[in-house]
């Protein structure tokens, strides 16, 4: 087959991150060249530990894991332990992975890998954008070397999941998001509202996770608490935000509707901090700096999830 696409994933595992990473590992067209890890869903100690454990379970001990930012750039933020468990993986007391993270800081690894794979790199951000913002401050030329940059984050019409108008990843570190969205000339955005439009039925997910595969058993275990919380609070669909973003990253041809618009980050509003403000009518004169995912082939998305769990080859 043709040369694989190098894929660098910035992440904060997290139950939904774990599913997205399994999807990336299972995709034959891409080669995961590193995981750069930040605090977000839970603290950095847990997110790094979880990234290492996920690699071990997936049989991908070759993928380097780089620890990054332990906090947002400026203001403290609350994590999402109430969703993912205190340890980010459902509080099921998994033993630690056998290996440790690399000594290189995540921001430096992003820059080094952007040079190594200049013009080819697919960069996917599944968590707060702190690591990427730090990399940009060290080297503003980073965007010139990234072929595609895709972010899971935002709420493009103001239907947030952590505040009335803001999505968790952006709200956790709005200053970092502002740096990133102003530095990259173009960002592909899979937001929370796209996630809600592409929910997975709990009953279907339960069937998938009952499969006799190591990955399905592992994911059933770490996601159980999150799925029960989701069903109690959000109804019959489970919303796997990072998985949808990864599906689009890996198979962009599955998008059924995309929109290009200017997008800016609100940092100061008393009720709107962390909002992703989309200029739908192009009133500001700003350039279209984003491609927004509105629709994605649901069957293709679900097929990628099943492949990640080992249900199909």
C-alpha positions as protocol buffer text, in pm:
chain_id: "A"
residue {
  index: 1
  type: UNK
  ca { x: 0 y: 0 z: 0 }
}
residue {
  index: 2
  type: UNK
  ca { x: 99 y: 364 z: -29 }
}
residue {
  index: 3
  type: UNK
  ca { x: 293 y: 543 z: 241 }
}
residue {
  index: 4
  type: UNK
  ca { x: 98 y: 595 z: 562 }
}
residue {
  index: 5
  type: UNK
  ca { x: -7 y: 941 z: 679 }
}
residue {
  index: 6
  type: UNK
  ca { x: 181 y: 1046 z: 994 }
}
residue {
  index: 7
  type: UNK
  ca { x: -68 y: 1124 z: 1271 }
}
residue {
  index: 8
  type: UNK
  ca { x: 19 y: 1316 z: 1588 }
}
residue {
  index: 9
  type: UNK
  ca { x: -253 y: 1322 z: 1855 }
}
residue {
  index: 10
  type: UNK
  ca { x: -270 y: 1579 z: 2134 }
}
residue {
  index: 11
  type: UNK
  ca { x: -495 y: 1430 z: 2399 }
}
residue {
  index: 12
  type: UNK
  ca { x: -615 y: 1421 z: 2762 }
}
residue {
  index: 13
  type: UNK
  ca { x: -738 y: 1062 z: 2815 }
}
residue {
  index: 14
  type: UNK
  ca { x: -1034 y: 1038 z: 2917 }
}
residue {
  index: 15
  type: UNK
  ca { x: -1277 y: 768 z: 2820 }
}
residue {
  index: 16
  type: UNK
  ca { x: -1375 y: 920 z: 2485 }
}
residue {
  index: 17
  type: UNK
  ca { x: -1011 y: 992 z: 2402 }
}
residue {
  index: 18
  type: UNK
  ca { x: -938 y: 623 z: 2460 }
}
residue {
  index: 19
  type: UNK
  ca { x: -1191 y: 521 z: 2197 }
}
residue {
  index: 20
  type: UNK
  ca { x: -1052 y: 775 z: 1951 }
}
residue {
  index: 21
  type: UNK
  ca { x: -698 y: 644 z: 2007 }
}
residue {
  index: 22
  type: UNK
  ca { x: -811 y: 287 z: 1948 }
}
residue {
  index: 23
  type: UNK
  ca { x: -968 y: 406 z: 1623 }
}
residue {
  index: 24
  type: UNK
  ca { x: -642 y: 569 z: 1517 }
}
residue {
  index: 25
  type: UNK
  ca { x: -439 y: 258 z: 1601 }
}
residue {
  index: 26
  type: UNK
  ca { x: -679 y: 43 z: 1396 }
}
residue {
  index: 27
  type: UNK
  ca { x: -667 y: 257 z: 1083 }
}
residue {
  index: 28
  type: UNK
  ca { x: -445 y: 119 z: 808 }
}
residue {
  index: 29
  type: UNK
  ca { x: -397 y: 449 z: 626 }
}
residue {
  index: 30
  type: UNK
  ca { x: -237 y: 631 z: 920 }
}
residue {
  index: 31
  type: UNK
  ca { x: 63 y: 578 z: 1146 }
}
residue {
  index: 32
  type: UNK
  ca { x: 41 y: 729 z: 1494 }
}
residue {
  index: 33
  type: UNK
  ca { x: 380 y: 894 z: 1548 }
}
residue {
  index: 34
  type: UNK
  ca { x: 318 y: 1021 z: 1899 }
}
residue {
  index: 35
  type: UNK
  ca { x: 75 y: 1114 z: 2173 }
}
residue {
  index: 36
  type: UNK
  ca { x: 126 y: 1452 z: 2336 }
}
residue {
  index: 37
  type: UNK
  ca { x: -67 y: 1471 z: 2662 }
}
residue {
  index: 38
  type: UNK
  ca { x: -214 y: 1760 z: 2861 }
}
residue {
  index: 39
  type: UNK
  ca { x: -431 y: 1798 z: 3167 }
}
residue {
  index: 40
  type: UNK
  ca { x: -801 y: 1831 z: 3091 }
}
residue {
  index: 41
  type: UNK
  ca { x: -1049 y: 1556 z: 3162 }
}
residue {
  index: 42
  type: UNK
  ca { x: -837 y: 1483 z: 3471 }
}
residue {
  index: 43
  type: UNK
  ca { x: -495 y: 1591 z: 3596 }
}
residue {
  index: 44
  type: UNK
  ca { x: -177 y: 1537 z: 3399 }
}
residue {
  index: 45
  type: UNK
  ca { x: -53 y: 1248 z: 3612 }
}
residue {
  index: 46
  type: UNK
  ca { x: -367 y: 1054 z: 3528 }
}
residue {
  index: 47
  type: UNK
  ca { x: -387 y: 1150 z: 3160 }
}
residue {
  index: 48
  type: UNK
  ca { x: -26 y: 1045 z: 3098 }
}
residue {
  index: 49
  type: UNK
  ca { x: -77 y: 719 z: 3287 }
}
residue {
  index: 50
  type: UNK
  ca { x: -392 y: 654 z: 3083 }
}
residue {
  index: 51
  type: UNK
  ca { x: -221 y: 723 z: 2751 }
}
residue {
  index: 52
  type: UNK
  ca { x: 54 y: 475 z: 2839 }
}
residue {
  index: 53
  type: UNK
  ca { x: -197 y: 214 z: 2950 }
}
residue {
  index: 54
  type: UNK
  ca { x: -402 y: 252 z: 2634 }
}
residue {
  index: 55
  type: UNK
  ca { x: -92 y: 200 z: 2420 }
}
residue {
  index: 56
  type: UNK
  ca { x: -11 y: -113 z: 2618 }
}
residue {
  index: 57
  type: UNK
  ca { x: -360 y: -258 z: 2579 }
}
residue {
  index: 58
  type: UNK
  ca { x: -355 y: -183 z: 2207 }
}
residue {
  index: 59
  type: UNK
  ca { x: -15 y: -348 z: 2165 }
}
residue {
  index: 60
  type: UNK
  ca { x: 137 y: -16 z: 2060 }
}
residue {
  index: 61
  type: UNK
  ca { x: 430 y: 20 z: 2293 }
}
residue {
  index: 62
  type: UNK
  ca { x: 618 y: 169 z: 1998 }
}
residue {
  index: 63
  type: UNK
  ca { x: 413 y: 491 z: 2011 }
}
residue {
  index: 64
  type: UNK
  ca { x: 594 y: 755 z: 2220 }
}
residue {
  index: 65
  type: UNK
  ca { x: 398 y: 939 z: 2488 }
}
residue {
  index: 66
  type: UNK
  ca { x: 503 y: 1292 z: 2584 }
}
residue {
  index: 67
  type: UNK
  ca { x: 381 y: 1469 z: 2899 }
}
residue {
  index: 68
  type: UNK
  ca { x: 290 y: 1833 z: 2857 }
}
residue {
  index: 69
  type: UNK
  ca { x: 98 y: 2108 z: 3031 }
}
residue {
  index: 70
  type: UNK
  ca { x: -32 y: 2032 z: 3381 }
}
residue {
  index: 71
  type: UNK
  ca { x: -254 y: 2344 z: 3391 }
}
residue {
  index: 72
  type: UNK
  ca { x: -421 y: 2598 z: 3162 }
}
residue {
  index: 73
  type: UNK
  ca { x: -202 y: 2888 z: 3051 }
}
residue {
  index: 74
  type: UNK
  ca { x: -358 y: 3152 z: 3276 }
}
residue {
  index: 75
  type: UNK
  ca { x: -664 y: 3067 z: 3484 }
}
residue {
  index: 76
  type: UNK
  ca { x: -733 y: 2749 z: 3682 }
}
residue {
  index: 77
  type: UNK
  ca { x: -1008 y: 2525 z: 3547 }
}
residue {
  index: 78
  type: UNK
  ca { x: -1216 y: 2237 z: 3678 }
}
residue {
  index: 79
  type: UNK
  ca { x: -1165 y: 1894 z: 3525 }
}
residue {
  index: 80
  type: UNK
  ca { x: -1430 y: 1644 z: 3411 }
}
residue {
  index: 81
  type: UNK
  ca { x: -1370 y: 1375 z: 3672 }
}
residue {
  index: 82
  type: UNK
  ca { x: -1745 y: 1363 z: 3737 }
}
residue {
  index: 83
  type: UNK
  ca { x: -1783 y: 1219 z: 3387 }
}
residue {
  index: 84
  type: UNK
  ca { x: -1467 y: 1012 z: 3340 }
}
residue {
  index: 85
  type: UNK
  ca { x: -1392 y: 907 z: 3698 }
}
residue {
  index: 86
  type: UNK
  ca { x: -1128 y: 1053 z: 3927 }
}
residue {
  index: 87
  type: UNK
  ca { x: -855 y: 872 z: 3733 }
}
residue {
  index: 88
  type: UNK
  ca { x: -1012 y: 940 z: 3391 }
}
residue {
  index: 89
  type: UNK
  ca { x: -1062 y: 570 z: 3320 }
}
residue {
  index: 90
  type: UNK
  ca { x: -1367 y: 492 z: 3530 }
}
residue {
  index: 91
  type: UNK
  ca { x: -1191 y: 432 z: 3864 }
}
residue {
  index: 92
  type: UNK
  ca { x: -1146 y: 61 z: 3798 }
}
residue {
  index: 93
  type: UNK
  ca { x: -794 y: 49 z: 3948 }
}
residue {
  index: 94
  type: UNK
  ca { x: -602 y: -61 z: 3640 }
}
residue {
  index: 95
  type: UNK
  ca { x: -236 y: -144 z: 3699 }
}
residue {
  index: 96
  type: UNK
  ca { x: 6 y: 108 z: 3555 }
}
residue {
  index: 97
  type: UNK
  ca { x: 170 y: 43 z: 3220 }
}
residue {
  index: 98
  type: UNK
  ca { x: 515 y: -110 z: 3224 }
}
residue {
  index: 99
  type: UNK
  ca { x: 682 y: 187 z: 3055 }
}
residue {
  index: 100
  type: UNK
  ca { x: 711 y: 556 z: 3135 }
}
residue {
  index: 101
  type: UNK
  ca { x: 658 y: 867 z: 2928 }
}
residue {
  index: 102
  type: UNK
  ca { x: 941 y: 1017 z: 2727 }
}
residue {
  index: 103
  type: UNK
  ca { x: 1151 y: 1288 z: 2890 }
}
residue {
  index: 104
  type: UNK
  ca { x: 1090 y: 1539 z: 2610 }
}
residue {
  index: 105
  type: UNK
  ca { x: 814 y: 1793 z: 2681 }
}
residue {
  index: 106
  type: UNK
  ca { x: 502 y: 1760 z: 2467 }
}
residue {
  index: 107
  type: UNK
  ca { x: 536 y: 2109 z: 2317 }
}
residue {
  index: 108
  type: UNK
  ca { x: 891 y: 2034 z: 2206 }
}
residue {
  index: 109
  type: UNK
  ca { x: 784 y: 1698 z: 2066 }
}
residue {
  index: 110
  type: UNK
  ca { x: 513 y: 1868 z: 1860 }
}
residue {
  index: 111
  type: UNK
  ca { x: 771 y: 2098 z: 1707 }
}
residue {
  index: 112
  type: UNK
  ca { x: 1027 y: 1822 z: 1644 }
}
residue {
  index: 113
  type: UNK
  ca { x: 772 y: 1593 z: 1481 }
}
residue {
  index: 114
  type: UNK
  ca { x: 640 y: 1880 z: 1270 }
}
residue {
  index: 115
  type: UNK
  ca { x: 991 y: 1913 z: 1125 }
}
residue {
  index: 116
  type: UNK
  ca { x: 1035 y: 1538 z: 1084 }
}
residue {
  index: 117
  type: UNK
  ca { x: 707 y: 1508 z: 892 }
}
residue {
  index: 118
  type: UNK
  ca { x: 694 y: 1858 z: 745 }
}
residue {
  index: 119
  type: UNK
  ca { x: 419 y: 1897 z: 487 }
}
residue {
  index: 120
  type: UNK
  ca { x: 273 y: 1554 z: 567 }
}
residue {
  index: 121
  type: UNK
  ca { x: 164 y: 1573 z: 931 }
}
residue {
  index: 122
  type: UNK
  ca { x: -196 y: 1529 z: 1041 }
}
residue {
  index: 123
  type: UNK
  ca { x: -231 y: 1694 z: 1383 }
}
residue {
  index: 124
  type: UNK
  ca { x: -545 y: 1605 z: 1580 }
}
residue {
  index: 125
  type: UNK
  ca { x: -627 y: 1779 z: 1909 }
}
residue {
  index: 126
  type: UNK
  ca { x: -871 y: 1594 z: 2134 }
}
residue {
  index: 127
  type: UNK
  ca { x: -828 y: 1798 z: 2452 }
}
residue {
  index: 128
  type: UNK
  ca { x: -755 y: 2151 z: 2571 }
}
residue {
  index: 129
  type: UNK
  ca { x: -516 y: 2327 z: 2336 }
}
residue {
  index: 130
  type: UNK
  ca { x: -251 y: 2420 z: 2593 }
}
residue {
  index: 131
  type: UNK
  ca { x: 32 y: 2207 z: 2450 }
}
residue {
  index: 132
  type: UNK
  ca { x: -20 y: 2336 z: 2098 }
}
residue {
  index: 133
  type: UNK
  ca { x: -37 y: 2696 z: 2220 }
}
residue {
  index: 134
  type: UNK
  ca { x: 293 y: 2650 z: 2402 }
}
residue {
  index: 135
  type: UNK
  ca { x: 448 y: 2504 z: 2087 }
}
residue {
  index: 136
  type: UNK
  ca { x: 326 y: 2804 z: 1887 }
}
residue {
  index: 137
  type: UNK
  ca { x: 478 y: 3048 z: 2134 }
}
residue {
  index: 138
  type: UNK
  ca { x: 810 y: 2868 z: 2100 }
}
residue {
  index: 139
  type: UNK
  ca { x: 788 y: 2853 z: 1721 }
}
residue {
  index: 140
  type: UNK
  ca { x: 516 y: 3050 z: 1536 }
}
residue {
  index: 141
  type: UNK
  ca { x: 609 y: 2877 z: 1209 }
}
residue {
  index: 142
  type: UNK
  ca { x: 453 y: 2549 z: 1323 }
}
residue {
  index: 143
  type: UNK
  ca { x: 139 y: 2584 z: 1104 }
}
residue {
  index: 144
  type: UNK
  ca { x: 354 y: 2598 z: 792 }
}
residue {
  index: 145
  type: UNK
  ca { x: 460 y: 2236 z: 846 }
}
residue {
  index: 146
  type: UNK
  ca { x: 120 y: 2084 z: 934 }
}
residue {
  index: 147
  type: UNK
  ca { x: -80 y: 1950 z: 642 }
}
residue {
  index: 148
  type: UNK
  ca { x: -410 y: 1911 z: 830 }
}
residue {
  index: 149
  type: UNK
  ca { x: -507 y: 2033 z: 1176 }
}
residue {
  index: 150
  type: UNK
  ca { x: -829 y: 1907 z: 1330 }
}
residue {
  index: 151
  type: UNK
  ca { x: -970 y: 2009 z: 1668 }
}
residue {
  index: 152
  type: UNK
  ca { x: -1241 y: 1847 z: 1876 }
}
residue {
  index: 153
  type: UNK
  ca { x: -1384 y: 2149 z: 2050 }
}
residue {
  index: 154
  type: UNK
  ca { x: -1636 y: 2427 z: 2056 }
}
residue {
  index: 155
  type: UNK
  ca { x: -2009 y: 2474 z: 2030 }
}
residue {
  index: 156
  type: UNK
  ca { x: -2069 y: 2651 z: 1702 }
}
residue {
  index: 157
  type: UNK
  ca { x: -2419 y: 2782 z: 1775 }
}
residue {
  index: 158
  type: UNK
  ca { x: -2368 y: 2827 z: 2147 }
}
residue {
  index: 159
  type: UNK
  ca { x: -2513 y: 2501 z: 2281 }
}
residue {
  index: 160
  type: UNK
  ca { x: -2236 y: 2416 z: 2525 }
}
residue {
  index: 161
  type: UNK
  ca { x: -2176 y: 2113 z: 2744 }
}
residue {
  index: 162
  type: UNK
  ca { x: -1981 y: 2269 z: 3033 }
}
residue {
  index: 163
  type: UNK
  ca { x: -2146 y: 2614 z: 3039 }
}
residue {
  index: 164
  type: UNK
  ca { x: -2463 y: 2720 z: 2857 }
}
residue {
  index: 165
  type: UNK
  ca { x: -2254 y: 2838 z: 2560 }
}
residue {
  index: 166
  type: UNK
  ca { x: -1911 y: 2673 z: 2588 }
}
residue {
  index: 167
  type: UNK
  ca { x: -1767 y: 2327 z: 2525 }
}
residue {
  index: 168
  type: UNK
  ca { x: -1527 y: 2171 z: 2776 }
}
residue {
  index: 169
  type: UNK
  ca { x: -1200 y: 2159 z: 2578 }
}
residue {
  index: 170
  type: UNK
  ca { x: -1217 y: 2525 z: 2476 }
}
residue {
  index: 171
  type: UNK
  ca { x: -1355 y: 2646 z: 2810 }
}
residue {
  index: 172
  type: UNK
  ca { x: -1077 y: 2468 z: 3001 }
}
residue {
  index: 173
  type: UNK
  ca { x: -816 y: 2696 z: 2842 }
}
residue {
  index: 174
  type: UNK
  ca { x: -967 y: 2974 z: 2629 }
}
residue {
  index: 175
  type: UNK
  ca { x: -638 y: 3165 z: 2611 }
}
residue {
  index: 176
  type: UNK
  ca { x: -468 y: 2863 z: 2456 }
}
residue {
  index: 177
  type: UNK
  ca { x: -756 y: 2821 z: 2212 }
}
residue {
  index: 178
  type: UNK
  ca { x: -730 y: 3189 z: 2113 }
}
residue {
  index: 179
  type: UNK
  ca { x: -358 y: 3150 z: 2044 }
}
residue {
  index: 180
  type: UNK
  ca { x: -418 y: 2840 z: 1832 }
}
residue {
  index: 181
  type: UNK
  ca { x: -713 y: 2967 z: 1630 }
}
residue {
  index: 182
  type: UNK
  ca { x: -536 y: 3293 z: 1549 }
}
residue {
  index: 183
  type: UNK
  ca { x: -208 y: 3123 z: 1456 }
}
residue {
  index: 184
  type: UNK
  ca { x: -336 y: 2851 z: 1224 }
}
residue {
  index: 185
  type: UNK
  ca { x: -477 y: 2987 z: 899 }
}
residue {
  index: 186
  type: UNK
  ca { x: -720 y: 2697 z: 879 }
}
residue {
  index: 187
  type: UNK
  ca { x: -859 y: 2459 z: 1143 }
}
residue {
  index: 188
  type: UNK
  ca { x: -1101 y: 2172 z: 1093 }
}
residue {
  index: 189
  type: UNK
  ca { x: -1349 y: 2175 z: 1383 }
}
residue {
  index: 190
  type: UNK
  ca { x: -1562 y: 1886 z: 1510 }
}
residue {
  index: 191
  type: UNK
  ca { x: -1765 y: 2055 z: 1781 }
}
residue {
  index: 192
  type: UNK
  ca { x: -1996 y: 1937 z: 2059 }
}
residue {
  index: 193
  type: UNK
  ca { x: -2305 y: 2005 z: 1851 }
}
residue {
  index: 194
  type: UNK
  ca { x: -2183 y: 1772 z: 1577 }
}
residue {
  index: 195
  type: UNK
  ca { x: -2125 y: 1515 z: 1852 }
}
residue {
  index: 196
  type: UNK
  ca { x: -2487 y: 1544 z: 1967 }
}
residue {
  index: 197
  type: UNK
  ca { x: -2606 y: 1506 z: 1608 }
}
residue {
  index: 198
  type: UNK
  ca { x: -2412 y: 1179 z: 1578 }
}
residue {
  index: 199
  type: UNK
  ca { x: -2491 y: 1001 z: 1902 }
}
residue {
  index: 200
  type: UNK
  ca { x: -2445 y: 628 z: 1949 }
}
residue {
  index: 201
  type: UNK
  ca { x: -2739 y: 428 z: 2086 }
}
residue {
  index: 202
  type: UNK
  ca { x: -2652 y: 289 z: 2429 }
}
residue {
  index: 203
  type: UNK
  ca { x: -2805 y: -49 z: 2338 }
}
residue {
  index: 204
  type: UNK
  ca { x: -2586 y: -74 z: 2027 }
}
residue {
  index: 205
  type: UNK
  ca { x: -2273 y: 22 z: 2221 }
}
residue {
  index: 206
  type: UNK
  ca { x: -2351 y: -241 z: 2483 }
}
residue {
  index: 207
  type: UNK
  ca { x: -2373 y: -505 z: 2210 }
}
residue {
  index: 208
  type: UNK
  ca { x: -2040 y: -399 z: 2063 }
}
residue {
  index: 209
  type: UNK
  ca { x: -1871 y: -404 z: 2403 }
}
residue {
  index: 210
  type: UNK
  ca { x: -2001 y: -756 z: 2473 }
}
residue {
  index: 211
  type: UNK
  ca { x: -1776 y: -889 z: 2195 }
}
residue {
  index: 212
  type: UNK
  ca { x: -1510 y: -1142 z: 2283 }
}
residue {
  index: 213
  type: UNK
  ca { x: -1209 y: -920 z: 2212 }
}
residue {
  index: 214
  type: UNK
  ca { x: -948 y: -776 z: 2446 }
}
residue {
  index: 215
  type: UNK
  ca { x: -1015 y: -421 z: 2329 }
}
residue {
  index: 216
  type: UNK
  ca { x: -1392 y: -451 z: 2374 }
}
residue {
  index: 217
  type: UNK
  ca { x: -1349 y: -594 z: 2724 }
}
residue {
  index: 218
  type: UNK
  ca { x: -1104 y: -319 z: 2818 }
}
residue {
  index: 219
  type: UNK
  ca { x: -1323 y: -44 z: 2682 }
}
residue {
  index: 220
  type: UNK
  ca { x: -1637 y: -186 z: 2843 }
}
residue {
  index: 221
  type: UNK
  ca { x: -1459 y: -176 z: 3176 }
}
residue {
  index: 222
  type: UNK
  ca { x: -1321 y: 178 z: 3162 }
}
residue {
  index: 223
  type: UNK
  ca { x: -1632 y: 332 z: 3001 }
}
residue {
  index: 224
  type: UNK
  ca { x: -1896 y: 170 z: 3223 }
}
residue {
  index: 225
  type: UNK
  ca { x: -1919 y: 455 z: 3474 }
}
residue {
  index: 226
  type: UNK
  ca { x: -1927 y: 719 z: 3200 }
}
residue {
  index: 227
  type: UNK
  ca { x: -2194 y: 540 z: 2999 }
}
residue {
  index: 228
  type: UNK
  ca { x: -2418 y: 497 z: 3305 }
}
residue {
  index: 229
  type: UNK
  ca { x: -2378 y: 867 z: 3386 }
}
residue {
  index: 230
  type: UNK
  ca { x: -2454 y: 956 z: 3025 }
}
residue {
  index: 231
  type: UNK
  ca { x: -2768 y: 744 z: 3008 }
}
residue {
  index: 232
  type: UNK
  ca { x: -2898 y: 890 z: 3333 }
}
residue {
  index: 233
  type: UNK
  ca { x: -2829 y: 1250 z: 3235 }
}
residue {
  index: 234
  type: UNK
  ca { x: -2855 y: 1256 z: 2855 }
}
residue {
  index: 235
  type: UNK
  ca { x: -3090 y: 978 z: 2748 }
}
residue {
  index: 236
  type: UNK
  ca { x: -3073 y: 697 z: 2496 }
}
residue {
  index: 237
  type: UNK
  ca { x: -2769 y: 818 z: 2302 }
}
residue {
  index: 238
  type: UNK
  ca { x: -2409 y: 820 z: 2415 }
}
residue {
  index: 239
  type: UNK
  ca { x: -2204 y: 1111 z: 2281 }
}
residue {
  index: 240
  type: UNK
  ca { x: -1845 y: 1014 z: 2196 }
}
residue {
  index: 241
  type: UNK
  ca { x: -1701 y: 1351 z: 2096 }
}
residue {
  index: 242
  type: UNK
  ca { x: -1340 y: 1251 z: 2039 }
}
residue {
  index: 243
  type: UNK
  ca { x: -1444 y: 941 z: 1845 }
}
residue {
  index: 244
  type: UNK
  ca { x: -1645 y: 1147 z: 1596 }
}
residue {
  index: 245
  type: UNK
  ca { x: -1356 y: 1389 z: 1552 }
}
residue {
  index: 246
  type: UNK
  ca { x: -1120 y: 1099 z: 1491 }
}
residue {
  index: 247
  type: UNK
  ca { x: -1358 y: 940 z: 1242 }
}
residue {
  index: 248
  type: UNK
  ca { x: -1350 y: 1260 z: 1036 }
}
residue {
  index: 249
  type: UNK
  ca { x: -974 y: 1292 z: 1072 }
}
residue {
  index: 250
  type: UNK
  ca { x: -913 y: 936 z: 952 }
}
residue {
  index: 251
  type: UNK
  ca { x: -1181 y: 925 z: 681 }
}
residue {
  index: 252
  type: UNK
  ca { x: -1256 y: 1282 z: 572 }
}
residue {
  index: 253
  type: UNK
  ca { x: -1451 y: 1149 z: 277 }
}
residue {
  index: 254
  type: UNK
  ca { x: -1726 y: 1050 z: 526 }
}
residue {
  index: 255
  type: UNK
  ca { x: -1829 y: 1412 z: 582 }
}
residue {
  index: 256
  type: UNK
  ca { x: -2174 y: 1481 z: 437 }
}
residue {
  index: 257
  type: UNK
  ca { x: -2194 y: 1852 z: 519 }
}
residue {
  index: 258
  type: UNK
  ca { x: -1920 y: 2104 z: 593 }
}
residue {
  index: 259
  type: UNK
  ca { x: -1931 y: 2481 z: 636 }
}
residue {
  index: 260
  type: UNK
  ca { x: -1644 y: 2729 z: 622 }
}
residue {
  index: 261
  type: UNK
  ca { x: -1668 y: 3037 z: 845 }
}
residue {
  index: 262
  type: UNK
  ca { x: -1460 y: 3275 z: 1058 }
}
residue {
  index: 263
  type: UNK
  ca { x: -1438 y: 3160 z: 1422 }
}
residue {
  index: 264
  type: UNK
  ca { x: -1303 y: 3344 z: 1726 }
}
residue {
  index: 265
  type: UNK
  ca { x: -1266 y: 3253 z: 2093 }
}
residue {
  index: 266
  type: UNK
  ca { x: -1436 y: 3456 z: 2368 }
}
residue {
  index: 267
  type: UNK
  ca { x: -1203 y: 3503 z: 2663 }
}
residue {
  index: 268
  type: UNK
  ca { x: -1357 y: 3781 z: 2870 }
}
residue {
  index: 269
  type: UNK
  ca { x: -1734 y: 3742 z: 2882 }
}
residue {
  index: 270
  type: UNK
  ca { x: -1884 y: 3694 z: 3226 }
}
residue {
  index: 271
  type: UNK
  ca { x: -2129 y: 3438 z: 3089 }
}
residue {
  index: 272
  type: UNK
  ca { x: -1962 y: 3354 z: 2760 }
}
residue {
  index: 273
  type: UNK
  ca { x: -1597 y: 3284 z: 2842 }
}
residue {
  index: 274
  type: UNK
  ca { x: -1480 y: 2990 z: 2633 }
}
residue {
  index: 275
  type: UNK
  ca { x: -1745 y: 3034 z: 2366 }
}
residue {
  index: 276
  type: UNK
  ca { x: -1654 y: 2968 z: 2003 }
}
residue {
  index: 277
  type: UNK
  ca { x: -1806 y: 3262 z: 1820 }
}
residue {
  index: 278
  type: UNK
  ca { x: -1882 y: 3177 z: 1457 }
}
residue {
  index: 279
  type: UNK
  ca { x: -1941 y: 3466 z: 1217 }
}
residue {
  index: 280
  type: UNK
  ca { x: -2215 y: 3285 z: 1028 }
}
residue {
  index: 281
  type: UNK
  ca { x: -2307 y: 3586 z: 815 }
}
residue {
  index: 282
  type: UNK
  ca { x: -1945 y: 3695 z: 760 }
}
residue {
  index: 283
  type: UNK
  ca { x: -2020 y: 4036 z: 907 }
}
residue {
  index: 284
  type: UNK
  ca { x: -1675 y: 4104 z: 1051 }
}
residue {
  index: 285
  type: UNK
  ca { x: -1478 y: 4077 z: 730 }
}
residue {
  index: 286
  type: UNK
  ca { x: -1253 y: 3817 z: 888 }
}
residue {
  index: 287
  type: UNK
  ca { x: -1127 y: 3534 z: 671 }
}
residue {
  index: 288
  type: UNK
  ca { x: -1283 y: 3190 z: 694 }
}
residue {
  index: 289
  type: UNK
  ca { x: -1037 y: 3018 z: 928 }
}
residue {
  index: 290
  type: UNK
  ca { x: -1235 y: 2702 z: 996 }
}
residue {
  index: 291
  type: UNK
  ca { x: -1409 y: 2414 z: 829 }
}
residue {
  index: 292
  type: UNK
  ca { x: -1695 y: 2309 z: 1055 }
}
residue {
  index: 293
  type: UNK
  ca { x: -1827 y: 1953 z: 1060 }
}
residue {
  index: 294
  type: UNK
  ca { x: -2207 y: 1958 z: 1036 }
}
residue {
  index: 295
  type: UNK
  ca { x: -2281 y: 1609 z: 905 }
}
residue {
  index: 296
  type: UNK
  ca { x: -2091 y: 1279 z: 891 }
}
residue {
  index: 297
  type: UNK
  ca { x: -2198 y: 939 z: 755 }
}
residue {
  index: 298
  type: UNK
  ca { x: -2330 y: 766 z: 1067 }
}
residue {
  index: 299
  type: UNK
  ca { x: -2276 y: 413 z: 936 }
}
residue {
  index: 300
  type: UNK
  ca { x: -1914 y: 495 z: 849 }
}
residue {
  index: 301
  type: UNK
  ca { x: -1861 y: 642 z: 1197 }
}
residue {
  index: 302
  type: UNK
  ca { x: -2005 y: 338 z: 1370 }
}
residue {
  index: 303
  type: UNK
  ca { x: -1804 y: 103 z: 1150 }
}
residue {
  index: 304
  type: UNK
  ca { x: -1483 y: 276 z: 1259 }
}
residue {
  index: 305
  type: UNK
  ca { x: -1582 y: 239 z: 1625 }
}
residue {
  index: 306
  type: UNK
  ca { x: -1651 y: -132 z: 1578 }
}
residue {
  index: 307
  type: UNK
  ca { x: -1320 y: -183 z: 1402 }
}
residue {
  index: 308
  type: UNK
  ca { x: -1141 y: -10 z: 1688 }
}
residue {
  index: 309
  type: UNK
  ca { x: -1299 y: -257 z: 1932 }
}
residue {
  index: 310
  type: UNK
  ca { x: -1187 y: -553 z: 1723 }
}
residue {
  index: 311
  type: UNK
  ca { x: -1534 y: -647 z: 1595 }
}
residue {
  index: 312
  type: UNK
  ca { x: -1440 y: -621 z: 1227 }
}
residue {
  index: 313
  type: UNK
  ca { x: -1106 y: -643 z: 1050 }
}
